[in-house]
Amino acid sequence: MAPTSTQWLASGGAYFIMFGQTALVAVVSCWLALQVGKASDAENDGCLLAIANLLLAICGAAVGFFLV
């Protein structure tokens, strides 16, 4: 018998969804940061902004997973 969607979420599926969302946000925000840096002729600043976005996403996800 296949598990229902509620059982799947309760057995750890919610963590998978949260991880996927966090990874997607981190990738998109890093890409946007690099594009902003490239558009303003400051690739180094864009790279630094991308690194900062990635670190904030990782720290935010760690706190979120810990509190859940």
Coordinates of N, CA and C in Angstrom, one line a residue:
M1 N 0.8 -1.2 0.0 CA 0.0 0.0 0.0 C 0.9 1.2 0.0
A2 N 0.6 2.1 -0.9 CA 1.4 3.4 -1.0 C 1.1 4.4 0.1
P3 N 2.1 5.0 0.6 CA 1.8 6.0 1.6 C 1.1 7.2 1.1
T4 N 0.2 7.8 1.9 CA -0.5 9.0 1.5 C 0.5 10.2 1.5
S5 N 0.1 11.3 0.9 CA 0.9 12.5 0.9 C 1.2 13.0 2.4
T6 N 0.2 12.9 3.2 CA 0.4 13.3 4.6 C 1.4 12.4 5.3
Q7 N 1.4 11.1 5.1 CA 2.3 10.2 5.7 C 3.7 10.5 5.1
W8 N 3.8 10.8 3.8 CA 5.1 11.1 3.2 C 5.7 12.4 3.8
L9 N 4.9 13.4 4.0 CA 5.4 14.7 4.7 C 5.9 14.4 6.1
A10 N 5.1 13.6 6.8 CA 5.4 13.3 8.2 C 6.6 12.5 8.4
S11 N 6.9 11.7 7.4 CA 8.1 10.8 7.5 C 9.4 11.4 7.0
G12 N 9.4 12.6 6.7 CA 10.6 13.3 6.3 C 10.5 14.0 4.9
G13 N 9.4 13.9 4.3 CA 9.3 14.6 3.0 C 9.3 16.1 3.1
A14 N 8.9 16.6 4.3 CA 8.9 18.0 4.5 C 10.4 18.6 4.5
Y15 N 11.3 17.8 5.0 CA 12.7 18.2 5.0 C 13.2 18.2 3.6
F16 N 12.8 17.3 2.7 CA 13.2 17.3 1.3 C 12.7 18.6 0.6
I17 N 11.5 18.9 0.9 CA 10.9 20.1 0.3 C 11.6 21.4 0.8
M18 N 11.9 21.5 2.1 CA 12.6 22.6 2.6 C 14.0 22.7 2.0
F19 N 14.7 21.6 1.9 CA 16.0 21.6 1.3 C 16.0 22.1 -0.1
G20 N 15.0 21.5 -0.9 CA 14.9 21.9 -2.3 C 14.6 23.4 -2.4
Q21 N 13.8 23.9 -1.6 CA 13.4 25.4 -1.6 C 14.7 26.2 -1.3
T22 N 15.4 25.8 -0.2 CA 16.6 26.6 0.2 C 17.6 26.5 -0.9
A23 N 17.9 25.4 -1.5 CA 18.9 25.3 -2.6 C 18.5 26.1 -3.8
L24 N 17.2 26.1 -4.1 CA 16.7 26.9 -5.3 C 16.9 28.4 -5.0
V25 N 16.6 28.9 -3.8 CA 16.7 30.3 -3.4 C 18.2 30.7 -3.5
A26 N 19.1 29.8 -2.9 CA 20.5 30.1 -2.9 C 21.0 30.2 -4.3
V27 N 20.7 29.3 -5.2 CA 21.2 29.4 -6.6 C 20.7 30.6 -7.3
V28 N 19.4 30.9 -7.2 CA 18.8 32.0 -7.9 C 19.4 33.3 -7.4
S29 N 19.5 33.5 -6.1 CA 20.1 34.7 -5.5 C 21.5 34.9 -5.9
C30 N 22.3 33.8 -5.9 CA 23.7 33.9 -6.4 C 23.8 34.3 -7.8
W31 N 23.0 33.7 -8.6 CA 23.0 34.1 -10.1 C 22.6 35.6 -10.3
L32 N 21.6 36.0 -9.5 CA 21.2 37.4 -9.6 C 22.3 38.4 -9.1
A33 N 23.0 38.0 -8.1 CA 24.1 38.8 -7.6 C 25.2 38.9 -8.6
L34 N 25.5 37.8 -9.3 CA 26.6 37.8 -10.3 C 26.1 38.7 -11.5
Q35 N 24.9 38.6 -11.8 CA 24.4 39.4 -12.9 C 24.4 40.9 -12.6
V36 N 24.1 41.3 -11.4 CA 24.2 42.7 -10.9 C 25.6 43.1 -11.0
G37 N 26.5 42.3 -10.5 CA 27.9 42.7 -10.5 C 28.4 42.9 -12.0
K38 N 28.0 42.0 -12.9 CA 28.4 42.1 -14.3 C 27.8 43.3 -14.9
A39 N 26.6 43.6 -14.6 CA 25.9 44.8 -15.2 C 26.5 46.1 -14.7
S40 N 27.0 46.1 -13.5 CA 27.6 47.4 -13.0 C 29.1 47.4 -13.1
D41 N 29.7 46.5 -14.0 CA 31.1 46.4 -14.2 C 31.9 46.3 -12.9
A42 N 31.4 45.5 -12.0 CA 32.1 45.2 -10.7 C 31.9 43.7 -10.4
E43 N 32.6 42.9 -11.2 CA 32.4 41.5 -11.0 C 32.8 41.0 -9.6
N44 N 33.9 41.6 -9.1 CA 34.3 41.2 -7.7 C 33.3 41.5 -6.7
D45 N 32.6 42.6 -6.8 CA 31.5 42.9 -5.8 C 30.3 41.9 -6.0
G46 N 30.0 41.6 -7.3 CA 29.0 40.6 -7.5 C 29.3 39.3 -7.0
C47 N 30.6 38.9 -7.1 CA 31.0 37.6 -6.5 C 30.9 37.6 -5.0
L48 N 31.3 38.7 -4.4 CA 31.3 38.8 -2.9 C 29.8 38.8 -2.5
L49 N 28.9 39.4 -3.2 CA 27.5 39.4 -2.9 C 26.9 38.0 -3.0
A50 N 27.4 37.3 -4.1 CA 26.9 35.9 -4.2 C 27.3 35.0 -3.1
I51 N 28.6 35.2 -2.7 CA 29.1 34.4 -1.5 C 28.3 34.7 -0.3
A52 N 28.0 36.0 0.0 CA 27.3 36.4 1.1 C 25.9 35.8 1.1
N53 N 25.2 35.9 -0.1 CA 23.9 35.3 -0.2 C 23.9 33.8 0.1
L54 N 24.9 33.1 -0.4 CA 25.0 31.7 -0.2 C 25.1 31.3 1.3
L55 N 26.0 32.1 1.9 CA 26.2 31.9 3.4 C 25.0 32.1 4.2
L56 N 24.3 33.2 3.8 CA 23.0 33.5 4.5 C 22.0 32.5 4.3
A57 N 21.9 32.0 3.1 CA 20.9 30.9 2.8 C 21.2 29.6 3.6
I58 N 22.5 29.3 3.7 CA 22.9 28.1 4.4 C 22.6 28.2 5.9
C59 N 23.0 29.4 6.4 CA 22.8 29.6 7.9 C 21.3 29.7 8.2
G60 N 20.5 30.3 7.3 CA 19.1 30.4 7.5 C 18.4 29.0 7.5
A61 N 18.9 28.2 6.5 CA 18.4 26.8 6.4 C 18.8 26.0 7.6
A62 N 20.0 26.2 8.1 CA 20.4 25.4 9.3 C 19.5 25.8 10.5
V63 N 19.3 27.1 10.7 CA 18.4 27.5 11.8 C 17.0 27.0 11.6
G64 N 16.5 27.0 10.4 CA 15.1 26.5 10.1 C 15.0 25.0 10.4
F65 N 16.0 24.2 9.9 CA 16.0 22.8 10.2 C 16.1 22.5 11.6
F66 N 16.9 23.3 12.4 CA 17.1 23.0 13.8 C 15.8 23.3 14.6
L67 N 15.1 24.4 14.2 CA 13.8 24.7 14.9 C 12.7 23.8 14.6
V68 N 12.7 23.2 13.4 CA 11.6 22.3 13.0 C 11.9 21.0 13.8

